[in-house]
Amino acid sequence: MEPLVLQLQAECLDSRVSSLEVLRKALVVARKLSLADAQEWIDKELNGYTAGDTGPPYRRLTGQIHTWNPYQGSWMPTVFGDAGEATYLSECFVAQPVGELEDLLKQGRATLEFPFNPETELNLMKRLHVPLRTTRHVSSASVSGILHAVRNMVLEWCLQ
């Protein structure tokens, strides 16, 4: 039987193996080797990041801000008078667990919606003088990049 670390390396390279399965096997290896830092990171990737977690840079994505137009039944781009504010608001931290991200990507949509917290959304409605739902749309390719980064980190960790 092939050693667990070698199996994990092979699975990191095999696109047919889900990132979730790669992380689960990585957790087993990290626990067996008593690698506390790796266990903590894997736990956050498996279960999601919580409020207050700064999280890794690969989980910071930039989206396009859109407002729901109920008259046309579609999303429309939101225009800001302040470019700095638009840039700040378009950035989002993707805190969802890897398994959820994989499920979202399986839906095959080109963009995914990452809503603002209720307070920010309410402030936007007031400042834009538009009482309509506003959110961020992030490309599926960017979200897929999170999963690739996770696999790459596990692979790097296995090669050390």
PDB file of N, CA and C in Angstrom, residues 30-121:
ATOM      1  N   ALA A  30      -1.961  15.627   8.589  1.00  0.00           N
ATOM      2  CA  ALA A  30      -1.546  16.669   9.543  1.00  0.00           C
ATOM      3  C   ALA A  30      -1.730  16.202  10.983  1.00  0.00           C
ATOM      4  N   ARG A  31      -2.821  15.497  11.244  1.00  0.00           N
ATOM      5  CA  ARG A  31      -3.044  14.987  12.608  1.00  0.00           C
ATOM      6  C   ARG A  31      -2.044  13.910  12.965  1.00  0.00           C
ATOM      7  N   LYS A  32      -1.779  12.987  12.041  1.00  0.00           N
ATOM      8  CA  LYS A  32      -0.830  11.913  12.307  1.00  0.00           C
ATOM      9  C   LYS A  32       0.577  12.456  12.565  1.00  0.00           C
ATOM     10  N   LEU A  33       0.911  13.561  11.892  1.00  0.00           N
ATOM     11  CA  LEU A  33       2.244  14.153  12.044  1.00  0.00           C
ATOM     12  C   LEU A  33       2.267  15.270  13.094  1.00  0.00           C
ATOM     13  N   SER A  34       1.131  15.504  13.762  1.00  0.00           N
ATOM     14  CA  SER A  34       1.002  16.542  14.798  1.00  0.00           C
ATOM     15  C   SER A  34       1.429  17.924  14.286  1.00  0.00           C
ATOM     16  N   LEU A  35       0.914  18.302  13.131  1.00  0.00           N
ATOM     17  CA  LEU A  35       1.223  19.596  12.537  1.00  0.00           C
ATOM     18  C   LEU A  35       0.077  20.564  12.837  1.00  0.00           C
ATOM     19  N   ALA A  36       0.188  21.260  13.965  1.00  0.00           N
ATOM     20  CA  ALA A  36      -0.902  22.101  14.466  1.00  0.00           C
ATOM     21  C   ALA A  36      -1.280  23.217  13.494  1.00  0.00           C
ATOM     22  N   ASP A  37      -0.305  23.903  12.903  1.00  0.00           N
ATOM     23  CA  ASP A  37      -0.606  25.002  11.972  1.00  0.00           C
ATOM     24  C   ASP A  37      -1.379  24.493  10.760  1.00  0.00           C
ATOM     25  N   ALA A  38      -0.946  23.375  10.224  1.00  0.00           N
ATOM     26  CA  ALA A  38      -1.626  22.790   9.061  1.00  0.00           C
ATOM     27  C   ALA A  38      -3.040  22.365   9.450  1.00  0.00           C
ATOM     28  N   GLN A  39      -3.199  21.778  10.627  1.00  0.00           N
ATOM     29  CA  GLN A  39      -4.531  21.358  11.075  1.00  0.00           C
ATOM     30  C   GLN A  39      -5.476  22.553  11.190  1.00  0.00           C
ATOM     31  N   GLU A  40      -4.973  23.650  11.730  1.00  0.00           N
ATOM     32  CA  GLU A  40      -5.800  24.852  11.905  1.00  0.00           C
ATOM     33  C   GLU A  40      -6.242  25.400  10.548  1.00  0.00           C
ATOM     34  N   TRP A  41      -5.307  25.501   9.601  1.00  0.00           N
ATOM     35  CA  TRP A  41      -5.637  26.007   8.262  1.00  0.00           C
ATOM     36  C   TRP A  41      -6.637  25.072   7.572  1.00  0.00           C
ATOM     37  N   ILE A  42      -6.381  23.766   7.630  1.00  0.00           N
ATOM     38  CA  ILE A  42      -7.276  22.797   6.980  1.00  0.00           C
ATOM     39  C   ILE A  42      -8.666  22.866   7.598  1.00  0.00           C
ATOM     40  N   ASP A  43      -8.748  23.005   8.912  1.00  0.00           N
ATOM     41  CA  ASP A  43     -10.040  23.102   9.585  1.00  0.00           C
ATOM     42  C   ASP A  43     -10.834  24.303   9.068  1.00  0.00           C
ATOM     43  N   LYS A  44     -10.164  25.434   8.893  1.00  0.00           N
ATOM     44  CA  LYS A  44     -10.851  26.630   8.379  1.00  0.00           C
ATOM     45  C   LYS A  44     -11.301  26.423   6.939  1.00  0.00           C
ATOM     46  N   GLU A  45     -10.489  25.752   6.143  1.00  0.00           N
ATOM     47  CA  GLU A  45     -10.879  25.489   4.757  1.00  0.00           C
ATOM     48  C   GLU A  45     -12.047  24.501   4.691  1.00  0.00           C
ATOM     49  N   LEU A  46     -12.067  23.531   5.584  1.00  0.00           N
ATOM     50  CA  LEU A  46     -13.142  22.537   5.598  1.00  0.00           C
ATOM     51  C   LEU A  46     -14.447  23.082   6.175  1.00  0.00           C
ATOM     52  N   ASN A  47     -14.347  23.941   7.186  1.00  0.00           N
ATOM     53  CA  ASN A  47     -15.541  24.392   7.913  1.00  0.00           C
ATOM     54  C   ASN A  47     -15.896  25.851   7.677  1.00  0.00           C
ATOM     55  N   GLY A  48     -15.050  26.574   6.988  1.00  0.00           N
ATOM     56  CA  GLY A  48     -15.317  27.979   6.699  1.00  0.00           C
ATOM     57  C   GLY A  48     -14.626  28.896   7.695  1.00  0.00           C
ATOM     58  N   TYR A  49     -14.423  30.105   7.249  1.00  0.00           N
ATOM     59  CA  TYR A  49     -13.813  31.129   8.087  1.00  0.00           C
ATOM     60  C   TYR A  49     -14.927  31.877   8.821  1.00  0.00           C
ATOM     61  N   THR A  50     -14.627  32.369  10.005  1.00  0.00           N
ATOM     62  CA  THR A  50     -15.635  33.070  10.807  1.00  0.00           C
ATOM     63  C   THR A  50     -15.312  34.554  10.851  1.00  0.00           C
ATOM     64  N   ALA A  51     -16.282  35.326  11.319  1.00  0.00           N
ATOM     65  CA  ALA A  51     -16.080  36.773  11.457  1.00  0.00           C
ATOM     66  C   ALA A  51     -14.857  37.008  12.341  1.00  0.00           C
ATOM     67  N   GLY A  52     -14.017  37.894  11.915  1.00  0.00           N
ATOM     68  CA  GLY A  52     -12.797  38.177  12.656  1.00  0.00           C
ATOM     69  C   GLY A  52     -11.575  37.464  12.111  1.00  0.00           C
ATOM     70  N   ASP A  53     -11.775  36.404  11.318  1.00  0.00           N
ATOM     71  CA  ASP A  53     -10.645  35.729  10.672  1.00  0.00           C
ATOM     72  C   ASP A  53     -10.153  36.611   9.529  1.00  0.00           C
ATOM     73  N   THR A  54      -8.854  36.844   9.490  1.00  0.00           N
ATOM     74  CA  THR A  54      -8.322  37.638   8.375  1.00  0.00           C
ATOM     75  C   THR A  54      -8.262  36.797   7.112  1.00  0.00           C
ATOM     76  N   GLY A  55      -7.948  35.541   7.270  1.00  0.00           N
ATOM     77  CA  GLY A  55      -7.954  34.627   6.132  1.00  0.00           C
ATOM     78  C   GLY A  55      -6.819  34.878   5.163  1.00  0.00           C
ATOM     79  N   PRO A  56      -6.546  33.884   4.330  1.00  0.00           N
ATOM     80  CA  PRO A  56      -5.453  33.999   3.363  1.00  0.00           C
ATOM     81  C   PRO A  56      -5.828  34.916   2.191  1.00  0.00           C
ATOM     82  N   PRO A  57      -4.825  35.519   1.560  1.00  0.00           N
ATOM     83  CA  PRO A  57      -5.094  36.461   0.462  1.00  0.00           C
ATOM     84  C   PRO A  57      -5.831  35.844  -0.724  1.00  0.00           C
ATOM     85  N   TYR A  58      -5.664  34.551  -0.965  1.00  0.00           N
ATOM     86  CA  TYR A  58      -6.338  33.944  -2.120  1.00  0.00           C
ATOM     87  C   TYR A  58      -7.852  33.899  -1.947  1.00  0.00           C
ATOM     88  N   ARG A  59      -8.339  34.184  -0.756  1.00  0.00           N
ATOM     89  CA  ARG A  59      -9.787  34.203  -0.523  1.00  0.00           C
ATOM     90  C   ARG A  59     -10.367  35.611  -0.640  1.00  0.00           C
ATOM     91  N   ARG A  60      -9.551  36.578  -0.980  1.00  0.00           N
ATOM     92  CA  ARG A  60     -10.033  37.948  -1.216  1.00  0.00           C
ATOM     93  C   ARG A  60     -10.231  38.123  -2.716  1.00  0.00           C
ATOM     94  N   LEU A  61     -11.485  38.319  -3.099  1.00  0.00           N
ATOM     95  CA  LEU A  61     -11.827  38.432  -4.510  1.00  0.00           C
ATOM     96  C   LEU A  61     -12.446  39.792  -4.794  1.00  0.00           C
ATOM     97  N   THR A  62     -12.428  40.172  -6.049  1.00  0.00           N
ATOM     98  CA  THR A  62     -13.049  41.415  -6.484  1.00  0.00           C
ATOM     99  C   THR A  62     -14.209  41.080  -7.402  1.00  0.00           C
ATOM    100  N   GLY A  63     -15.336  41.684  -7.113  1.00  0.00           N
ATOM    101  CA  GLY A  63     -16.522  41.454  -7.924  1.00  0.00           C
ATOM    102  C   GLY A  63     -17.010  42.745  -8.551  1.00  0.00           C
ATOM    103  N   GLN A  64     -18.115  42.641  -9.226  1.00  0.00           N
ATOM    104  CA  GLN A  64     -18.785  43.799  -9.806  1.00  0.00           C
ATOM    105  C   GLN A  64     -20.039  44.050  -8.970  1.00  0.00           C
ATOM    106  N   ILE A  65     -20.267  45.304  -8.620  1.00  0.00           N
ATOM    107  CA  ILE A  65     -21.435  45.636  -7.803  1.00  0.00           C
ATOM    108  C   ILE A  65     -22.634  45.838  -8.727  1.00  0.00           C
ATOM    109  N   HIS A  66     -23.711  45.136  -8.403  1.00  0.00           N
ATOM    110  CA  HIS A  66     -24.935  45.210  -9.194  1.00  0.00           C
ATOM    111  C   HIS A  66     -26.136  45.467  -8.285  1.00  0.00           C
ATOM    112  N   THR A  67     -27.144  46.120  -8.847  1.00  0.00           N
ATOM    113  CA  THR A  67     -28.394  46.395  -8.143  1.00  0.00           C
ATOM    114  C   THR A  67     -29.526  45.719  -8.905  1.00  0.00           C
ATOM    115  N   TRP A  68     -30.459  45.125  -8.165  1.00  0.00           N
ATOM    116  CA  TRP A  68     -31.589  44.432  -8.784  1.00  0.00           C
ATOM    117  C   TRP A  68     -32.589  45.462  -9.317  1.00  0.00           C
ATOM    118  N   ASN A  69     -32.914  45.339 -10.591  1.00  0.00           N
ATOM    119  CA  ASN A  69     -33.898  46.201 -11.227  1.00  0.00           C
ATOM    120  C   ASN A  69     -35.200  45.414 -11.346  1.00  0.00           C
ATOM    121  N   PRO A  70     -36.172  45.688 -10.463  1.00  0.00           N
ATOM    122  CA  PRO A  70     -37.408  44.906 -10.480  1.00  0.00           C
ATOM    123  C   PRO A  70     -38.269  45.157 -11.723  1.00  0.00           C
ATOM    124  N   TYR A  71     -38.060  46.289 -12.382  1.00  0.00           N
ATOM    125  CA  TYR A  71     -38.850  46.605 -13.570  1.00  0.00           C
ATOM    126  C   TYR A  71     -38.412  45.771 -14.775  1.00  0.00           C
ATOM    127  N   GLN A  72     -37.108  45.530 -14.855  1.00  0.00           N
ATOM    128  CA  GLN A  72     -36.592  44.712 -15.954  1.00  0.00           C
ATOM    129  C   GLN A  72     -36.383  43.252 -15.536  1.00  0.00           C
ATOM    130  N   GLY A  73     -36.430  43.011 -14.224  1.00  0.00           N
ATOM    131  CA  GLY A  73     -36.236  41.658 -13.719  1.00  0.00           C
ATOM    132  C   GLY A  73     -34.818  41.162 -13.916  1.00  0.00           C
ATOM    133  N   SER A  74     -33.841  42.062 -13.764  1.00  0.00           N
ATOM    134  CA  SER A  74     -32.438  41.687 -13.971  1.00  0.00           C
ATOM    135  C   SER A  74     -31.528  42.570 -13.121  1.00  0.00           C
ATOM    136  N   TRP A  75     -30.286  42.144 -13.059  1.00  0.00           N
ATOM    137  CA  TRP A  75     -29.274  42.916 -12.344  1.00  0.00           C
ATOM    138  C   TRP A  75     -28.714  43.985 -13.278  1.00  0.00           C
ATOM    139  N   MET A  76     -28.424  45.168 -12.716  1.00  0.00           N
ATOM    140  CA  MET A  76     -27.796  46.227 -13.502  1.00  0.00           C
ATOM    141  C   MET A  76     -26.539  46.705 -12.765  1.00  0.00           C
ATOM    142  N   PRO A  77     -25.511  47.103 -13.502  1.00  0.00           N
ATOM    143  CA  PRO A  77     -24.300  47.600 -12.846  1.00  0.00           C
ATOM    144  C   PRO A  77     -24.623  48.828 -11.997  1.00  0.00           C
ATOM    145  N   THR A  78     -23.956  48.941 -10.868  1.00  0.00           N
ATOM    146  CA  THR A  78     -24.137  50.076  -9.972  1.00  0.00           C
ATOM    147  C   THR A  78     -23.012  51.068 -10.217  1.00  0.00           C
ATOM    148  N   VAL A  79     -23.384  52.322 -10.396  1.00  0.00           N
ATOM    149  CA  VAL A  79     -22.405  53.373 -10.673  1.00  0.00           C
ATOM    150  C   VAL A  79     -22.196  54.200  -9.407  1.00  0.00           C
ATOM    151  N   PHE A  80     -20.934  54.428  -9.074  1.00  0.00           N
ATOM    152  CA  PHE A  80     -20.581  55.220  -7.896  1.00  0.00           C
ATOM    153  C   PHE A  80     -19.913  56.507  -8.332  1.00  0.00           C
ATOM    154  N   GLY A  81     -20.131  57.561  -7.569  1.00  0.00           N
ATOM    155  CA  GLY A  81     -19.456  58.826  -7.835  1.00  0.00           C
ATOM    156  C   GLY A  81     -18.018  58.821  -7.340  1.00  0.00           C
ATOM    157  N   ASP A  82     -17.726  57.931  -6.419  1.00  0.00           N
ATOM    158  CA  ASP A  82     -16.394  57.841  -5.819  1.00  0.00           C
ATOM    159  C   ASP A  82     -15.768  56.500  -6.201  1.00  0.00           C
ATOM    160  N   ALA A  83     -14.720  56.561  -7.025  1.00  0.00           N
ATOM    161  CA  ALA A  83     -14.065  55.332  -7.504  1.00  0.00           C
ATOM    162  C   ALA A  83     -13.452  54.537  -6.352  1.00  0.00           C
ATOM    163  N   GLY A  84     -12.923  55.227  -5.357  1.00  0.00           N
ATOM    164  CA  GLY A  84     -12.327  54.547  -4.210  1.00  0.00           C
ATOM    165  C   GLY A  84     -13.358  53.741  -3.443  1.00  0.00           C
ATOM    166  N   GLU A  85     -14.535  54.301  -3.284  1.00  0.00           N
ATOM    167  CA  GLU A  85     -15.611  53.594  -2.596  1.00  0.00           C
ATOM    168  C   GLU A  85     -16.043  52.362  -3.401  1.00  0.00           C
ATOM    169  N   ALA A  86     -16.143  52.527  -4.699  1.00  0.00           N
ATOM    170  CA  ALA A  86     -16.531  51.408  -5.566  1.00  0.00           C
ATOM    171  C   ALA A  86     -15.498  50.282  -5.465  1.00  0.00           C
ATOM    172  N   THR A  87     -14.227  50.645  -5.465  1.00  0.00           N
ATOM    173  CA  THR A  87     -13.162  49.639  -5.356  1.00  0.00           C
ATOM    174  C   THR A  87     -13.242  48.920  -4.018  1.00  0.00           C
ATOM    175  N   TYR A  88     -13.413  49.687  -2.958  1.00  0.00           N
ATOM    176  CA  TYR A  88     -13.499  49.104  -1.615  1.00  0.00           C
ATOM    177  C   TYR A  88     -14.683  48.147  -1.500  1.00  0.00           C
ATOM    178  N   LEU A  89     -15.839  48.568  -1.979  1.00  0.00           N
ATOM    179  CA  LEU A  89     -17.044  47.753  -1.854  1.00  0.00           C
ATOM    180  C   LEU A  89     -17.046  46.539  -2.773  1.00  0.00           C
ATOM    181  N   SER A  90     -16.283  46.606  -3.853  1.00  0.00           N
ATOM    182  CA  SER A  90     -16.268  45.480  -4.794  1.00  0.00           C
ATOM    183  C   SER A  90     -15.436  44.310  -4.271  1.00  0.00           C
ATOM    184  N   GLU A  91     -14.610  44.554  -3.268  1.00  0.00           N
ATOM    185  CA  GLU A  91     -13.786  43.491  -2.701  1.00  0.00           C
ATOM    186  C   GLU A  91     -14.580  42.699  -1.665  1.00  0.00           C
ATOM    187  N   CYS A  92     -14.392  41.392  -1.689  1.00  0.00           N
ATOM    188  CA  CYS A  92     -15.088  40.564  -0.696  1.00  0.00           C
ATOM    189  C   CYS A  92     -14.192  39.420  -0.251  1.00  0.00           C
ATOM    190  N   PHE A  93     -14.404  39.020   0.982  1.00  0.00           N
ATOM    191  CA  PHE A  93     -13.707  37.880   1.536  1.00  0.00           C
ATOM    192  C   PHE A  93     -14.641  36.691   1.439  1.00  0.00           C
ATOM    193  N   VAL A  94     -14.212  35.646   0.774  1.00  0.00           N
ATOM    194  CA  VAL A  94     -15.025  34.444   0.572  1.00  0.00           C
ATOM    195  C   VAL A  94     -14.737  33.495   1.733  1.00  0.00           C
ATOM    196  N   ALA A  95     -15.676  33.408   2.657  1.00  0.00           N
ATOM    197  CA  ALA A  95     -15.469  32.656   3.901  1.00  0.00           C
ATOM    198  C   ALA A  95     -16.036  31.242   3.861  1.00  0.00           C
ATOM    199  N   GLN A  96     -16.810  30.902   2.833  1.00  0.00           N
ATOM    200  CA  GLN A  96     -17.479  29.608   2.775  1.00  0.00           C
ATOM    201  C   GLN A  96     -16.481  28.454   2.749  1.00  0.00           C
ATOM    202  N   PRO A  97     -16.886  27.308   3.310  1.00  0.00           N
ATOM    203  CA  PRO A  97     -16.042  26.106   3.263  1.00  0.00           C
ATOM    204  C   PRO A  97     -15.813  25.650   1.822  1.00  0.00           C
ATOM    205  N   VAL A  98     -14.715  24.959   1.601  1.00  0.00           N
ATOM    206  CA  VAL A  98     -14.351  24.460   0.272  1.00  0.00           C
ATOM    207  C   VAL A  98     -15.474  23.619  -0.335  1.00  0.00           C
ATOM    208  N   GLY A  99     -16.113  22.778   0.468  1.00  0.00           N
ATOM    209  CA  GLY A  99     -17.193  21.936  -0.042  1.00  0.00           C
ATOM    210  C   GLY A  99     -18.344  22.757  -0.616  1.00  0.00           C
ATOM    211  N   GLU A 100     -18.699  23.838   0.055  1.00  0.00           N
ATOM    212  CA  GLU A 100     -19.773  24.718  -0.442  1.00  0.00           C
ATOM    213  C   GLU A 100     -19.355  25.388  -1.753  1.00  0.00           C
ATOM    214  N   LEU A 101     -18.109  25.824  -1.819  1.00  0.00           N
ATOM    215  CA  LEU A 101     -17.632  26.471  -3.052  1.00  0.00           C
ATOM    216  C   LEU A 101     -17.679  25.488  -4.220  1.00  0.00           C
ATOM    217  N   GLU A 102     -17.283  24.249  -3.962  1.00  0.00           N
ATOM    218  CA  GLU A 102     -17.348  23.243  -5.029  1.00  0.00           C
ATOM    219  C   GLU A 102     -18.791  23.030  -5.486  1.00  0.00           C
ATOM    220  N   ASP A 103     -19.718  22.977  -4.531  1.00  0.00           N
ATOM    221  CA  ASP A 103     -21.129  22.802  -4.889  1.00  0.00           C
ATOM    222  C   ASP A 103     -21.649  23.986  -5.697  1.00  0.00           C
ATOM    223  N   LEU A 104     -21.259  25.188  -5.308  1.00  0.00           N
ATOM    224  CA  LEU A 104     -21.679  26.379  -6.067  1.00  0.00           C
ATOM    225  C   LEU A 104     -21.154  26.327  -7.498  1.00  0.00           C
ATOM    226  N   LEU A 105     -19.915  25.921  -7.662  1.00  0.00           N
ATOM    227  CA  LEU A 105     -19.321  25.861  -9.002  1.00  0.00           C
ATOM    228  C   LEU A 105     -19.968  24.785  -9.863  1.00  0.00           C
ATOM    229  N   LYS A 106     -20.449  23.715  -9.245  1.00  0.00           N
ATOM    230  CA  LYS A 106     -21.108  22.642  -9.996  1.00  0.00           C
ATOM    231  C   LYS A 106     -22.403  23.122 -10.653  1.00  0.00           C
ATOM    232  N   GLN A 107     -22.964  24.220 -10.171  1.00  0.00           N
ATOM    233  CA  GLN A 107     -24.188  24.761 -10.758  1.00  0.00           C
ATOM    234  C   GLN A 107     -23.942  25.311 -12.160  1.00  0.00           C
ATOM    235  N   GLY A 108     -22.684  25.575 -12.486  1.00  0.00           N
ATOM    236  CA  GLY A 108     -22.327  25.992 -13.838  1.00  0.00           C
ATOM    237  C   GLY A 108     -22.646  27.437 -14.182  1.00  0.00           C
ATOM    238  N   ARG A 109     -22.876  28.262 -13.184  1.00  0.00           N
ATOM    239  CA  ARG A 109     -23.171  29.672 -13.463  1.00  0.00           C
ATOM    240  C   ARG A 109     -21.874  30.434 -13.715  1.00  0.00           C
ATOM    241  N   ALA A 110     -21.930  31.432 -14.573  1.00  0.00           N
ATOM    242  CA  ALA A 110     -20.747  32.228 -14.909  1.00  0.00           C
ATOM    243  C   ALA A 110     -20.333  33.138 -13.759  1.00  0.00           C
ATOM    244  N   THR A 111     -21.318  33.623 -13.003  1.00  0.00           N
ATOM    245  CA  THR A 111     -21.017  34.489 -11.865  1.00  0.00           C
ATOM    246  C   THR A 111     -21.760  33.980 -10.635  1.00  0.00           C
ATOM    247  N   LEU A 112     -21.207  34.280  -9.490  1.00  0.00           N
ATOM    248  CA  LEU A 112     -21.819  33.928  -8.212  1.00  0.00           C
ATOM    249  C   LEU A 112     -22.062  35.211  -7.435  1.00  0.00           C
ATOM    250  N   GLU A 113     -23.072  35.185  -6.612  1.00  0.00           N
ATOM    251  CA  GLU A 113     -23.463  36.362  -5.858  1.00  0.00           C
ATOM    252  C   GLU A 113     -22.876  36.300  -4.451  1.00  0.00           C
ATOM    253  N   PHE A 114     -22.214  37.378  -4.044  1.00  0.00           N
ATOM    254  CA  PHE A 114     -21.681  37.489  -2.688  1.00  0.00           C
ATOM    255  C   PHE A 114     -22.277  38.743  -2.057  1.00  0.00           C
ATOM    256  N   PRO A 115     -23.361  38.551  -1.300  1.00  0.00           N
ATOM    257  CA  PRO A 115     -24.093  39.697  -0.753  1.00  0.00           C
ATOM    258  C   PRO A 115     -23.294  40.474   0.282  1.00  0.00           C
ATOM    259  N   PHE A 116     -23.690  41.725   0.438  1.00  0.00           N
ATOM    260  CA  PHE A 116     -23.149  42.563   1.513  1.00  0.00           C
ATOM    261  C   PHE A 116     -23.838  42.153   2.806  1.00  0.00           C
ATOM    262  N   ASN A 117     -23.213  42.481   3.928  1.00  0.00           N
ATOM    263  CA  ASN A 117     -23.910  42.255   5.188  1.00  0.00           C
ATOM    264  C   ASN A 117     -25.096  43.224   5.226  1.00  0.00           C
ATOM    265  N   PRO A 118     -26.126  42.928   6.006  1.00  0.00           N
ATOM    266  CA  PRO A 118     -27.348  43.750   5.992  1.00  0.00           C
ATOM    267  C   PRO A 118     -27.103  45.232   6.272  1.00  0.00           C
ATOM    268  N   GLU A 119     -26.185  45.539   7.171  1.00  0.00           N
ATOM    269  CA  GLU A 119     -25.908  46.941   7.505  1.00  0.00           C
ATOM    270  C   GLU A 119     -25.321  47.682   6.309  1.00  0.00           C
ATOM    271  N   THR A 120     -24.355  47.068   5.642  1.00  0.00           N
ATOM    272  CA  THR A 120     -23.740  47.698   4.471  1.00  0.00           C
ATOM    273  C   THR A 120     -24.763  47.872   3.360  1.00  0.00           C
ATOM    274  N   GLU A 121     -25.588  46.852   3.140  1.00  0.00           N
ATOM    275  CA  GLU A 121     -26.602  46.950   2.089  1.00  0.00           C
ATOM    276  C   GLU A 121     -27.587  48.080   2.385  1.00  0.00           C
TER     277      GLU A 121
END
